[in-house]
Coordinates of C-alpha atoms in Angstrom, one line a residue:
Chain A
M1260 CA -18.1 -60.0 -28.0
T1261 CA -21.6 -61.2 -27.4
D1262 CA -23.9 -59.3 -25.0
A1263 CA -23.5 -62.1 -22.4
E1264 CA -19.7 -61.8 -22.6
I1265 CA -19.9 -58.0 -22.2
I1266 CA -22.2 -58.4 -19.2
S1267 CA -19.9 -60.9 -17.6
L1268 CA -16.8 -58.7 -18.2
V1269 CA -18.6 -55.7 -16.6
N1270 CA -19.6 -57.8 -13.6
D1271 CA -16.1 -59.3 -13.2
S1272 CA -14.4 -55.8 -13.4
L1273 CA -16.8 -54.3 -10.8
V1274 CA -16.4 -57.3 -8.5
E1275 CA -12.6 -57.0 -8.6
E1276 CA -12.2 -53.2 -8.4
F1277 CA -15.0 -52.5 -5.8
E1278 CA -14.5 -55.7 -3.8
L1279 CA -18.1 -56.9 -4.3
E1280 CA -19.6 -60.3 -3.7
S1281 CA -20.2 -62.2 -7.0
S1282 CA -23.5 -63.4 -5.5
T1283 CA -24.9 -59.9 -5.3
M1284 CA -24.3 -59.2 -9.0
V1285 CA -27.8 -59.6 -10.2
S1286 CA -29.5 -57.2 -12.6
E1287 CA -32.0 -55.9 -10.1
A1288 CA -29.3 -55.0 -7.6
E1289 CA -29.4 -51.3 -6.8
I1290 CA -25.9 -50.0 -7.1
F1291 CA -26.1 -47.6 -4.1
D1292 CA -28.3 -49.6 -1.8
D1293 CA -27.5 -53.2 -2.6
L1294 CA -23.9 -53.0 -3.9
G1295 CA -22.8 -50.3 -1.5
L1296 CA -21.3 -48.0 -4.0
D1297 CA -21.8 -44.2 -3.7
S1298 CA -21.6 -41.1 -5.8
L1299 CA -17.9 -40.9 -5.2
D1300 CA -17.4 -44.2 -6.9
I1301 CA -19.0 -43.1 -10.2
V1302 CA -15.9 -41.6 -11.8
D1303 CA -13.9 -44.7 -10.7
M1304 CA -16.6 -46.9 -12.1
V1305 CA -16.3 -45.0 -15.4
V1306 CA -12.5 -45.5 -15.3
V1307 CA -12.9 -49.3 -14.6
L1308 CA -15.4 -49.8 -17.4
E1309 CA -13.4 -47.7 -19.9
E1310 CA -10.3 -49.8 -19.2
A1311 CA -12.1 -53.1 -19.3
L1312 CA -14.1 -52.5 -22.4
G1313 CA -11.9 -50.1 -24.4
I1314 CA -14.7 -47.5 -24.7
K1315 CA -15.1 -43.8 -23.9
I1316 CA -17.8 -42.8 -21.5
R1317 CA -18.6 -39.0 -21.7
D1318 CA -22.3 -39.2 -21.0
D1319 CA -23.6 -37.4 -18.0
E1320 CA -27.3 -38.0 -18.8
G1321 CA -26.9 -41.7 -19.3
L1322 CA -24.9 -42.0 -16.1
R1323 CA -27.4 -40.1 -14.1
E1324 CA -30.1 -42.5 -15.0
I1325 CA -28.3 -45.5 -13.7
R1326 CA -30.0 -47.1 -10.7
T1327 CA -29.3 -50.8 -11.0
L1328 CA -26.6 -53.1 -12.2
G1329 CA -29.0 -54.0 -15.1
D1330 CA -29.0 -50.2 -16.0
I1331 CA -25.2 -50.4 -16.2
H1332 CA -25.3 -53.4 -18.5
Q1333 CA -27.8 -51.7 -20.8
F1334 CA -25.8 -48.4 -20.7
I1335 CA -22.5 -50.3 -21.6
L1336 CA -24.2 -52.4 -24.3
Q1337 CA -25.5 -49.2 -25.9
K1338 CA -22.1 -47.6 -25.7
K1339 CA -20.5 -50.6 -27.2
R1340 CA -23.0 -50.6 -30.1
E1341 CA -22.4 -46.9 -30.7
T1342 CA -18.6 -47.4 -30.7
E1343 CA -18.9 -50.2 -33.2
A1344 CA -21.3 -48.3 -35.4
V1345 CA -18.7 -45.5 -35.6
S1346 CA -15.8 -47.8 -36.4
Chain B
M1414 CA -4.6 -27.6 20.5
K1415 CA -7.6 -29.0 18.7
Y1416 CA -8.9 -27.3 15.5
D1417 CA -12.1 -27.7 13.6
Y1418 CA -10.2 -27.8 10.3
L1419 CA -6.6 -28.2 9.2
V1420 CA -5.5 -27.0 5.8
I1421 CA -2.4 -28.7 4.4
G1422 CA -0.4 -26.4 2.2
A1423 CA -0.2 -22.6 2.3
G1424 CA -0.4 -21.9 -1.4
I1425 CA -3.2 -19.8 -2.9
S1426 CA -5.7 -22.7 -2.7
G1427 CA -4.7 -23.5 0.9
L1428 CA -4.8 -19.8 2.1
S1429 CA -8.2 -19.3 0.3
S1430 CA -9.6 -22.5 1.9
A1431 CA -8.5 -21.4 5.3
L1432 CA -10.0 -17.9 4.9
L1433 CA -13.3 -19.3 3.7
L1434 CA -13.5 -21.9 6.6
A1435 CA -12.8 -19.1 9.1
R1436 CA -15.5 -17.1 7.4
F1437 CA -17.9 -19.9 8.3
G1438 CA -16.8 -19.7 11.9
F1439 CA -14.4 -22.6 12.1
K1440 CA -11.1 -22.6 14.1
V1441 CA -8.5 -23.3 11.4
A1442 CA -4.8 -23.9 11.2
V1443 CA -2.7 -24.0 8.0
V1444 CA 0.3 -26.3 7.9
E1445 CA 3.1 -25.6 5.4
Q1446 CA 6.4 -27.3 4.9
A1447 CA 8.2 -24.2 3.4
P1448 CA 9.6 -21.5 5.7
R1449 CA 7.1 -18.9 4.3
P1450 CA 3.6 -19.2 2.9
A1451 CA 3.0 -19.4 -0.9
P1452 CA 6.7 -19.6 -1.9
L1453 CA 5.7 -20.1 -5.5
V1454 CA 3.6 -16.9 -5.8
E1455 CA 5.7 -14.8 -3.4
G1456 CA 8.5 -14.1 -5.8
F1457 CA 11.9 -13.0 -4.5
V1458 CA 14.0 -9.8 -4.1
R1459 CA 17.7 -9.8 -4.9
N1460 CA 19.8 -6.6 -4.9
N1461 CA 16.8 -4.5 -4.8
V1462 CA 15.2 -6.1 -7.8
Y1463 CA 11.9 -8.0 -7.4
F1464 CA 11.3 -11.1 -9.5
E1465 CA 8.0 -12.7 -10.1
T1466 CA 7.9 -16.5 -9.9
G1467 CA 4.3 -17.7 -10.1
F1468 CA 2.2 -14.6 -10.6
H1469 CA 2.8 -12.7 -13.8
Y1470 CA -0.6 -11.2 -14.6
A1471 CA -4.2 -12.1 -14.0
G1472 CA -7.4 -12.0 -16.1
G1473 CA -10.8 -11.0 -14.9
L1474 CA -9.6 -8.4 -12.4
E1475 CA -11.6 -5.6 -13.9
D1476 CA -14.3 -4.2 -11.6
G1477 CA -17.0 -6.9 -11.3
G1478 CA -14.8 -9.4 -13.2
V1479 CA -14.7 -13.0 -12.0
L1480 CA -11.3 -12.7 -10.2
D1481 CA -12.2 -9.2 -8.8
L1482 CA -15.3 -10.6 -7.2
N1483 CA -13.4 -13.5 -5.8
L1484 CA -10.9 -11.1 -4.1
H1485 CA -13.9 -9.4 -2.5
L1486 CA -15.2 -12.8 -1.5
L1487 CA -11.9 -13.5 0.2
G1488 CA -11.9 -10.1 1.8
I1489 CA -8.5 -9.1 0.3
A1490 CA -9.7 -6.7 -2.4
E1491 CA -9.2 -3.7 -0.1
Q1492 CA -5.6 -4.6 0.5
L1493 CA -4.6 -4.8 -3.1
Q1494 CA -4.0 -2.1 -5.7
K1495 CA -4.8 -3.3 -9.2
V1496 CA -2.4 -2.1 -11.9
P1497 CA -3.7 -2.6 -15.4
F1498 CA -1.5 -4.0 -18.2
D1499 CA -1.1 -2.1 -21.4
P1500 CA -4.7 -1.6 -22.7
K1501 CA -3.6 -1.9 -26.3
A1502 CA -1.0 -4.6 -26.0
Y1503 CA -0.9 -6.7 -22.9
D1504 CA 0.3 -9.7 -24.7
T1505 CA 2.4 -9.5 -27.9
V1506 CA 3.0 -12.6 -30.0
V1507 CA 6.0 -12.5 -32.3
Q1508 CA 7.4 -14.9 -34.8
P1509 CA 10.7 -13.3 -35.6
G1510 CA 11.6 -15.2 -38.7
R1511 CA 8.4 -14.4 -40.5
G1512 CA 7.9 -10.9 -39.3
F1513 CA 4.6 -12.0 -37.7
N1514 CA 3.5 -9.8 -34.8
F1515 CA 0.2 -9.4 -33.0
S1516 CA -0.7 -7.5 -29.8
F1517 CA -3.7 -8.5 -27.7
P1518 CA -5.7 -5.4 -26.7
Q1519 CA -7.8 -5.7 -23.5
G1520 CA -11.5 -6.5 -23.7
Y1521 CA -13.5 -8.8 -26.0
A1522 CA -14.7 -5.9 -28.2
A1523 CA -11.2 -4.5 -28.8
L1524 CA -9.7 -8.0 -29.3
G1525 CA -12.5 -9.0 -31.7
D1526 CA -11.9 -5.8 -33.7
A1527 CA -8.1 -6.3 -33.9
L1528 CA -8.5 -10.0 -34.9
H1529 CA -11.2 -9.2 -37.4
E1530 CA -9.1 -6.6 -39.0
R1531 CA -6.1 -9.0 -39.2
F1532 CA -8.1 -12.1 -40.3
P1533 CA -11.1 -10.8 -42.2
N1534 CA -11.9 -14.2 -43.7
Q1535 CA -12.3 -15.8 -40.3
R1536 CA -14.6 -13.2 -38.9
Q1537 CA -17.6 -15.5 -38.4
A1538 CA -15.6 -18.4 -37.0
L1539 CA -14.0 -16.1 -34.5
S1540 CA -17.3 -14.7 -33.3
K1541 CA -18.5 -18.3 -32.8
Y1542 CA -15.4 -19.1 -30.9
F1543 CA -15.8 -16.2 -28.5
A1544 CA -19.5 -17.2 -28.1
R1545 CA -18.5 -20.7 -27.2
I1546 CA -16.1 -19.6 -24.6
Q1547 CA -18.6 -17.4 -22.9
Q1548 CA -21.3 -20.1 -23.2
I1549 CA -19.2 -22.9 -21.6
T1550 CA -17.7 -20.8 -18.8
R1551 CA -21.3 -20.2 -17.6
K1552 CA -21.5 -23.9 -16.8
L1553 CA -18.2 -24.1 -14.9
P1554 CA -18.6 -24.6 -11.2
Y1555 CA -18.2 -21.3 -9.2
Y1556 CA -17.3 -19.4 -12.3
C1557 CA -20.2 -17.0 -12.7
F1558 CA -21.5 -15.0 -9.8
S1559 CA -25.3 -15.3 -10.0
T1560 CA -27.5 -12.5 -9.1
P1561 CA -30.1 -13.1 -6.3
G1562 CA -33.1 -15.0 -7.6
E1563 CA -31.2 -16.7 -10.4
S1564 CA -31.1 -20.4 -9.8
D1565 CA -27.5 -21.5 -9.9
K1566 CA -26.3 -24.7 -8.5
S1567 CA -22.8 -24.3 -9.7
G1568 CA -21.0 -26.3 -7.1
E1569 CA -23.8 -28.6 -6.4
S1570 CA -24.2 -30.2 -9.8
S1571 CA -25.0 -33.8 -9.3
S1572 CA -23.5 -34.5 -12.7
S1573 CA -20.0 -35.9 -12.8
G1574 CA -19.1 -33.1 -15.2
L1575 CA -17.9 -35.7 -17.7
A1576 CA -19.6 -34.1 -20.7
L1577 CA -18.5 -30.6 -19.8
L1578 CA -14.8 -31.5 -19.2
H1579 CA -14.3 -34.4 -21.5
E1580 CA -16.3 -33.7 -24.6
H1581 CA -14.0 -31.5 -26.6
N1582 CA -10.4 -30.4 -26.4
L1583 CA -9.3 -27.1 -27.8
T1584 CA -7.9 -28.5 -31.0
Q1585 CA -11.3 -30.1 -31.8
V1586 CA -13.1 -26.8 -31.3
L1587 CA -10.7 -25.0 -33.5
D1588 CA -11.0 -27.7 -36.1
E1589 CA -14.8 -27.6 -36.0
L1590 CA -14.7 -23.9 -36.6
A1591 CA -12.1 -24.3 -39.3
I1592 CA -9.8 -21.8 -37.6
G1593 CA -6.3 -22.2 -39.0
G1594 CA -3.0 -20.5 -39.6
E1595 CA -1.9 -17.6 -37.5
L1596 CA -5.3 -17.0 -35.9
R1597 CA -5.1 -20.6 -34.6
T1598 CA -1.7 -19.9 -33.1
L1599 CA -3.0 -16.8 -31.4
L1600 CA -5.9 -18.6 -29.8
Q1601 CA -3.7 -21.4 -28.7
I1602 CA -0.9 -19.3 -27.2
H1603 CA -2.4 -19.0 -23.8
C1604 CA -2.1 -22.7 -23.3
L1605 CA 1.1 -21.6 -21.6
L1606 CA -1.2 -20.3 -18.8
H1607 CA -2.4 -23.8 -17.9
G1608 CA 0.4 -26.0 -19.2
S1609 CA -1.7 -28.5 -21.2
L1610 CA -1.4 -28.8 -25.0
P1611 CA -4.3 -27.7 -27.3
S1612 CA -4.9 -31.3 -28.2
E1613 CA -5.2 -32.3 -24.5
V1614 CA -6.9 -29.4 -22.7
P1615 CA -10.6 -29.7 -22.1
F1616 CA -12.2 -26.7 -24.0
A1617 CA -14.1 -25.8 -20.8
I1618 CA -10.8 -25.5 -18.8
H1619 CA -9.1 -23.5 -21.6
A1620 CA -12.2 -21.2 -21.8
G1621 CA -12.2 -20.7 -18.0
V1622 CA -8.6 -19.5 -18.2
V1623 CA -8.7 -17.3 -21.3
D1624 CA -12.1 -15.7 -20.7
G1625 CA -10.7 -13.6 -17.9
Y1626 CA -7.7 -12.5 -19.9
Y1627 CA -9.8 -11.6 -22.9
R1628 CA -11.7 -9.3 -20.6
S1629 CA -8.8 -7.6 -18.9
A1630 CA -5.2 -8.1 -17.8
H1631 CA -3.8 -6.7 -14.5
T1632 CA -1.2 -7.2 -11.9
F1633 CA -1.1 -5.8 -8.4
K1634 CA 1.2 -3.1 -7.1
G1635 CA 3.9 -5.2 -5.5
G1636 CA 3.0 -8.2 -7.6
G1637 CA 2.6 -11.7 -6.3
R1638 CA 4.3 -10.7 -3.0
A1639 CA 1.6 -8.2 -2.3
L1640 CA -1.1 -10.8 -3.1
V1641 CA 0.4 -13.3 -0.6
G1642 CA 0.8 -10.4 2.0
A1643 CA -2.9 -9.6 1.7
L1644 CA -4.0 -13.2 2.1
V1645 CA -1.8 -13.7 5.2
T1646 CA -2.8 -10.4 6.7
V1647 CA -6.5 -11.2 6.5
L1648 CA -5.9 -14.7 7.6
M1649 CA -4.3 -13.4 10.8
Q1650 CA -7.2 -11.0 11.3
C1651 CA -9.5 -14.0 11.1
G1652 CA -7.6 -15.8 13.8
V1653 CA -6.2 -18.6 11.6
D1654 CA -3.0 -20.2 12.8
L1655 CA -0.2 -20.6 10.3
F1656 CA 2.5 -23.2 10.9
C1657 CA 5.4 -22.9 8.5
R1658 CA 8.3 -25.3 8.5
H1659 CA 5.9 -28.0 9.4
R1660 CA 5.9 -30.8 6.9
V1661 CA 3.1 -33.3 7.3
E1662 CA 4.5 -36.8 7.4
E1663 CA 1.4 -38.8 8.4
I1664 CA -2.3 -38.3 8.5
E1665 CA -3.9 -39.8 11.6
L1666 CA -7.3 -41.5 11.6
S1667 CA -9.8 -41.9 14.4
A1668 CA -10.9 -45.4 15.7
A1669 CA -13.9 -45.0 13.4
G1670 CA -11.6 -44.4 10.5
A1671 CA -12.3 -40.7 10.0
F1672 CA -9.7 -37.9 9.7
A1673 CA -8.3 -37.1 13.1
G1674 CA -5.1 -35.0 12.7
V1675 CA -1.6 -34.8 11.3
C1676 CA 1.9 -35.6 12.5
C1677 CA 4.7 -33.3 11.3
N1678 CA 8.4 -33.9 10.6
N1679 CA 9.3 -31.8 13.7
G1680 CA 7.2 -34.0 16.0
V1681 CA 4.3 -31.6 16.3
K1682 CA 0.9 -33.2 16.2
L1683 CA -2.2 -31.2 15.3
Q1684 CA -5.7 -32.5 15.8
A1685 CA -8.9 -31.5 14.0
S1686 CA -12.2 -33.0 13.0
G1687 CA -11.6 -32.3 9.3
C1688 CA -9.0 -31.3 6.7
I1689 CA -8.5 -29.8 3.3
S1690 CA -5.4 -31.1 1.6
T1691 CA -3.9 -29.0 -1.1
L1692 CA -1.0 -31.3 -1.6
H1693 CA -0.2 -32.8 -5.0
P1694 CA -2.6 -35.8 -5.1
Q1695 CA 0.3 -38.2 -5.4
A1696 CA 2.0 -36.7 -2.3
M1697 CA -1.3 -36.9 -0.4
L1698 CA -1.6 -40.7 -1.1
K1699 CA 1.7 -41.3 0.6
L1700 CA 0.5 -39.9 3.9
L1701 CA -2.4 -42.3 4.3
P1702 CA -2.6 -46.1 4.8
A1703 CA -3.4 -47.7 1.5
S1704 CA -6.6 -49.2 2.8
V1705 CA -8.3 -45.8 3.1
F1706 CA -9.0 -45.5 -0.6
R1707 CA -10.0 -48.1 -3.2
S1708 CA -7.2 -49.4 -5.3
V1709 CA -8.8 -48.0 -8.5
Y1710 CA -8.8 -44.5 -7.0
R1711 CA -5.2 -44.8 -5.9
R1712 CA -4.2 -46.1 -9.4
R1713 CA -6.1 -43.2 -10.9
L1714 CA -4.3 -40.6 -8.8
A1715 CA -0.9 -42.3 -9.3
A1716 CA -1.3 -42.2 -13.0
L1717 CA -2.2 -38.4 -13.3
E1718 CA 0.0 -36.7 -15.8
E1719 CA 1.7 -33.4 -15.1
S1720 CA 1.3 -30.1 -16.8
A1721 CA 4.2 -28.6 -18.9
G1722 CA 7.7 -28.5 -17.5
A1723 CA 9.7 -25.3 -17.8
E1724 CA 13.0 -23.5 -17.4
I1725 CA 12.8 -20.0 -16.0
V1726 CA 15.5 -17.4 -16.4
F1727 CA 15.4 -14.3 -14.1
L1728 CA 17.1 -11.2 -15.4
R1729 CA 17.7 -7.7 -14.2
C1730 CA 18.6 -4.5 -16.1
E1731 CA 21.6 -2.6 -14.9
R1732 CA 22.2 1.1 -15.6
Q1733 CA 24.9 1.6 -18.2
R1734 CA 27.3 4.2 -16.8
G1735 CA 27.9 7.1 -19.1
S1736 CA 25.7 5.9 -21.8
T1737 CA 22.6 7.5 -23.1
P1738 CA 19.8 4.9 -23.1
G1739 CA 18.6 5.9 -26.6
V1740 CA 15.6 3.7 -26.2
R1741 CA 13.0 3.8 -28.9
C1742 CA 9.8 2.0 -28.1
E1743 CA 6.2 1.8 -29.5
R1744 CA 5.0 2.9 -26.2
Q1745 CA 6.6 5.4 -23.9
R1746 CA 5.5 5.8 -20.4
G1747 CA 5.6 9.5 -19.6
S1748 CA 8.2 11.6 -21.2
T1749 CA 11.7 10.8 -22.2
L1750 CA 13.7 8.4 -20.1
G1751 CA 15.2 10.2 -17.2
V1752 CA 18.3 9.3 -15.2
D1753 CA 16.3 6.9 -13.1
S1754 CA 14.7 5.1 -16.0
L1755 CA 15.7 1.7 -17.2
P1756 CA 14.9 0.2 -20.5
T1757 CA 12.7 -2.4 -18.7
H1758 CA 10.3 0.3 -17.6
N1759 CA 9.0 0.6 -21.2
F1760 CA 8.0 -3.0 -21.2
Q1761 CA 6.3 -3.2 -17.8
G1762 CA 2.6 -4.0 -18.3
R1763 CA 3.4 -6.1 -21.4
N1764 CA 4.2 -9.7 -22.0
F1765 CA 5.9 -11.2 -25.1
F1766 CA 5.5 -14.6 -26.6
F1767 CA 8.3 -15.3 -29.0
L1768 CA 7.3 -18.3 -31.2
P1769 CA 9.5 -21.0 -32.6
G1770 CA 10.2 -20.9 -36.3
S1771 CA 7.4 -21.9 -38.7
G1772 CA 6.8 -25.6 -39.0
K1773 CA 7.8 -26.2 -35.4
A1774 CA 5.3 -27.2 -32.7
I1775 CA 4.6 -24.1 -30.5
F1776 CA 5.1 -25.8 -27.1
D1777 CA 7.8 -28.3 -28.0
P1778 CA 10.0 -28.6 -24.9
D1779 CA 12.7 -30.4 -26.8
L1780 CA 13.6 -27.7 -29.3
P1781 CA 17.0 -26.0 -28.7
L1782 CA 16.8 -23.0 -26.4
S1783 CA 17.4 -20.7 -29.3
E1784 CA 14.2 -21.8 -31.0
R1785 CA 11.8 -22.7 -28.1
L1786 CA 8.8 -20.7 -27.2
L1787 CA 10.0 -17.8 -25.0
Y1788 CA 7.6 -16.0 -22.7
L1789 CA 8.8 -12.7 -21.2
N1790 CA 7.2 -10.8 -18.3
F1791 CA 8.4 -7.6 -16.8
A1792 CA 7.6 -7.2 -13.1
A1793 CA 6.4 -3.7 -12.2
S1794 CA 8.9 -1.4 -10.4
G1795 CA 7.9 0.4 -7.3
G1796 CA 7.0 -2.4 -5.0
S1797 CA 8.5 -2.1 -1.6
D1798 CA 8.9 -3.9 1.7
I1799 CA 7.8 -2.6 5.1
S1800 CA 11.0 -0.6 5.3
G1801 CA 9.8 1.3 2.3
S1802 CA 12.8 0.7 0.1
Y1803 CA 12.0 0.8 -3.6
W1804 CA 12.4 -2.2 -5.8
E1805 CA 13.1 -2.4 -9.5
G1806 CA 11.1 -4.9 -11.5
G1807 CA 13.0 -7.9 -12.8
V1808 CA 12.5 -9.8 -16.0
T1809 CA 11.1 -13.3 -16.0
A1810 CA 11.7 -15.5 -19.1
I1811 CA 9.8 -18.8 -19.2
L1812 CA 10.5 -21.6 -21.7
P1813 CA 8.8 -25.0 -21.9
A1814 CA 11.3 -27.7 -20.9
P1815 CA 11.5 -31.5 -20.5
Y1816 CA 10.4 -32.8 -17.1
Y1817 CA 12.8 -33.5 -14.3
E1818 CA 13.0 -37.2 -13.9
P1819 CA 14.6 -38.0 -10.6
G1820 CA 17.5 -40.5 -11.0
T1821 CA 17.6 -40.2 -14.8
E1822 CA 19.9 -37.2 -15.1
V1823 CA 21.8 -37.4 -18.3
S1824 CA 25.5 -37.4 -17.5
T1825 CA 27.2 -34.6 -19.2
T1826 CA 30.6 -33.0 -18.9
L1827 CA 28.9 -29.9 -17.5
S1828 CA 27.8 -29.7 -13.8
Y1829 CA 24.3 -28.7 -13.0
A1830 CA 25.4 -25.2 -12.1
E1831 CA 27.3 -24.9 -15.4
R1832 CA 24.3 -26.0 -17.4
K1833 CA 22.2 -23.5 -15.6
E1834 CA 24.7 -20.8 -16.4
Q1835 CA 24.8 -21.8 -20.0
T1836 CA 21.0 -21.7 -20.2
G1837 CA 20.9 -18.3 -18.6
E1838 CA 23.5 -16.9 -21.1
L1839 CA 21.8 -18.4 -24.2
V1840 CA 18.4 -17.0 -23.1
R1841 CA 19.9 -13.6 -22.3
K1842 CA 21.6 -13.3 -25.7
R1843 CA 18.4 -14.3 -27.4
I1844 CA 16.3 -11.7 -25.5
I1845 CA 18.8 -8.9 -26.5
E1846 CA 18.6 -10.0 -30.1
L1847 CA 14.8 -10.0 -29.9
L1848 CA 14.4 -6.8 -27.9
P1849 CA 17.6 -4.8 -28.6
E1850 CA 16.2 -1.9 -26.6
L1851 CA 17.0 -3.8 -23.4
G1852 CA 20.6 -3.4 -24.3
P1853 CA 23.8 -4.8 -22.8
G1854 CA 22.7 -3.9 -19.3
L1855 CA 20.5 -7.0 -19.2
K1856 CA 22.1 -9.5 -16.8
V1857 CA 21.1 -13.0 -15.6
E1858 CA 20.3 -13.1 -11.9
C1859 CA 19.5 -16.8 -11.7
V1860 CA 18.0 -19.8 -13.4
A1861 CA 15.3 -22.2 -12.3
T1862 CA 15.1 -25.6 -14.0
A1863 CA 12.4 -28.3 -13.9
K1864 CA 14.4 -29.6 -10.9
T1865 CA 13.9 -26.3 -9.1
L1866 CA 10.2 -26.3 -9.9
Q1867 CA 9.9 -29.9 -8.6
R1868 CA 11.2 -28.6 -5.2
I1869 CA 9.4 -25.2 -5.0
N1870 CA 6.1 -26.4 -6.6
A1871 CA 6.2 -29.7 -4.8
S1872 CA 5.2 -31.2 -8.2
A1873 CA 6.3 -34.7 -9.1
R1874 CA 8.3 -33.9 -12.2
G1875 CA 8.9 -30.1 -12.0
S1876 CA 5.8 -28.9 -13.8
L1877 CA 4.4 -25.3 -13.9
Y1878 CA 0.9 -26.1 -12.7
G1879 CA 1.2 -29.5 -11.1
V1880 CA -1.4 -32.1 -12.4
K1881 CA -2.5 -31.4 -15.9
H1882 CA -6.2 -31.0 -17.0
M1883 CA -6.7 -33.2 -19.9
V1884 CA -9.6 -34.8 -21.8
G1885 CA -9.8 -38.4 -20.7
Q1886 CA -7.8 -37.8 -17.5
F1887 CA -10.1 -37.9 -14.4
N1888 CA -8.6 -35.5 -11.8
P1889 CA -9.8 -36.0 -8.2
S1890 CA -12.8 -34.1 -6.9
A1891 CA -13.0 -32.3 -3.6
K1892 CA -14.7 -35.1 -1.8
T1893 CA -12.9 -38.2 -0.8
R1894 CA -13.9 -41.5 0.8
L1895 CA -12.1 -40.5 4.0
T1896 CA -14.6 -38.9 6.3
G1897 CA -13.7 -35.2 7.0
F1898 CA -11.0 -35.2 4.4
F1899 CA -11.3 -33.0 1.3
L1900 CA -9.0 -32.0 -1.5
A1901 CA -8.3 -28.6 -3.1
G1902 CA -5.5 -27.2 -5.3
Q1903 CA -5.0 -26.8 -9.0
A1904 CA -5.3 -30.5 -9.6
T1905 CA -8.9 -30.6 -8.6
A1906 CA -10.8 -27.7 -10.1
A1907 CA -8.7 -25.8 -12.6
P1908 CA -5.2 -24.3 -13.0
G1909 CA -3.9 -20.9 -12.0
F1910 CA -4.8 -18.3 -9.5
L1911 CA -8.6 -18.5 -10.3
G1912 CA -8.4 -22.3 -10.4
A1913 CA -6.9 -22.4 -7.0
I1914 CA -9.6 -20.2 -5.5
T1915 CA -12.3 -22.2 -7.3
S1916 CA -10.9 -25.4 -5.8
A1917 CA -11.1 -23.8 -2.3
L1918 CA -14.7 -22.9 -2.9
M1919 CA -15.5 -26.4 -4.1
A1920 CA -13.8 -28.0 -1.0
V1921 CA -15.4 -25.6 1.5
G1922 CA -18.8 -26.1 -0.3
G1923 CA -18.4 -29.8 0.2
I1924 CA -17.9 -29.1 3.9
V1925 CA -20.5 -26.5 4.7
G1926 CA -22.9 -27.1 1.8
H1927 CA -22.7 -25.4 -1.6
D1928 CA -25.9 -23.4 -0.9
R1929 CA -24.1 -21.6 2.0
V1930 CA -21.0 -20.8 -0.3
E1931 CA -23.4 -19.6 -3.0
A1932 CA -25.1 -17.3 -0.4
L1933 CA -21.7 -15.9 0.5
R1934 CA -21.0 -15.3 -3.2
R1935 CA -24.3 -13.6 -3.8
D1936 CA -23.5 -11.2 -0.9
V1937 CA -20.4 -10.0 -2.8
I1938 CA -22.4 -8.7 -5.8

């Protein structure tokens, strides 16, 4: 998968599971203020992304630093690279 | 009548939640479907014999231990009399075919010495293993009681806890330390106390269970029944209302979509501005309109796996007329057995884990009854009801068993009752073979199957501890999307008595603020 494909898969999964508007899915969008998610959604977001991308997310530090949708993309791309490097 | 908070379920987590809420000044009611509170822990008495069902022994009850402090926090410590298990052998693990036998002494130091002596080559690995247990339990929410001035944000952690709970399972830690063979078996055996396999259980959860038992093992005078009695007594003193035989059928919401109250099967409606549900998460989902939670959350809860299933055989020891007991045991309580003594008395304060034969998986529920892991617990004699009549202690035998799958009963020529009887007899004979001292006076009182557990535990498939704690499975946290609605119970925080209390602390912390719960905990020290 290319980075663009991964980003689009992340966006599609989040739009579907959290009933978001596709038009709001821009990298600068703040996940709490603009997308309307809250801290309760974080674990569900992890579950959604794990399912969609077939990766394991066990990274509290990385998750804590997420502020925007762009941060999620970078976080996931990084995880994907780590997973591929291992396999 | 309008309450501040309703608590659904009068198990340990529900009663603890109600006590803590009352402590913070709220008007609280507990709603329970069973005729009496905490039916799982209360045990039962038949023919003057008391049988433990859910409370067999507890770790961390030594003075100043984690569970001891929690009893003080709940205000029930004064009501309970702690009875220590055998200091030299509270748990004995036996593999009959190979003559393997090890008894756990109480306390890390004594246990360390005993294991070092038996496994001199794994001395270093064992020290590291104990250190890792103590290290990781310090990070568990509401585990350690911090002294004033120490900064401790146990319940408040902004972290999702993913790294703590989902980094390593028990098997990985044992592999890393290259702990193998019989030592590995001994360190895995207490998985029976949380019902998850070594390859599944988050190391942090396993550590949070065994740390207490490695420090000390106790029961209470009067067992689980005394524990429930103490909780209910203090609850009444705090002015909490307890509604038994009230099964919640629907949760009502306010116009603004917040929690508003519950409707029960008997038509009773109770209103409150908030609620702690200790129901099985899947049972909780059924009480609310689907629109309350996101579908991904509902899917997550619906897919939660259950802890181990079990079959439990309850046995009593009858006096043999005209026979001399002739009991020879490693450990004699007092002098020789008098007329009033029973062979079971010599085993009180000790548990046995009889392992399957070598090469067999320890917790395999599909092994024949003659080979399956067999756990034996001897309830203490001497409990009594308010009338003061004396009870003998019964024997509880627990074996892992396949889950109960409603509607998929295998049709056999034997009826359910006949199968239960057969199970009881097989287990009785096996126990007499393993511990001949118990003698022919050992009789089966009754048998609980996974189907029984499903009913009494209100668990989906008849498991010992409800929802399992497993690496990669995300159990629900105390907070939910529904305003005023919180979750507690073994599924949320951790399994067992301590896990249930911890879950109550986390839910009440979510309501009043974790700093206020921490302040209450500091006052206990």
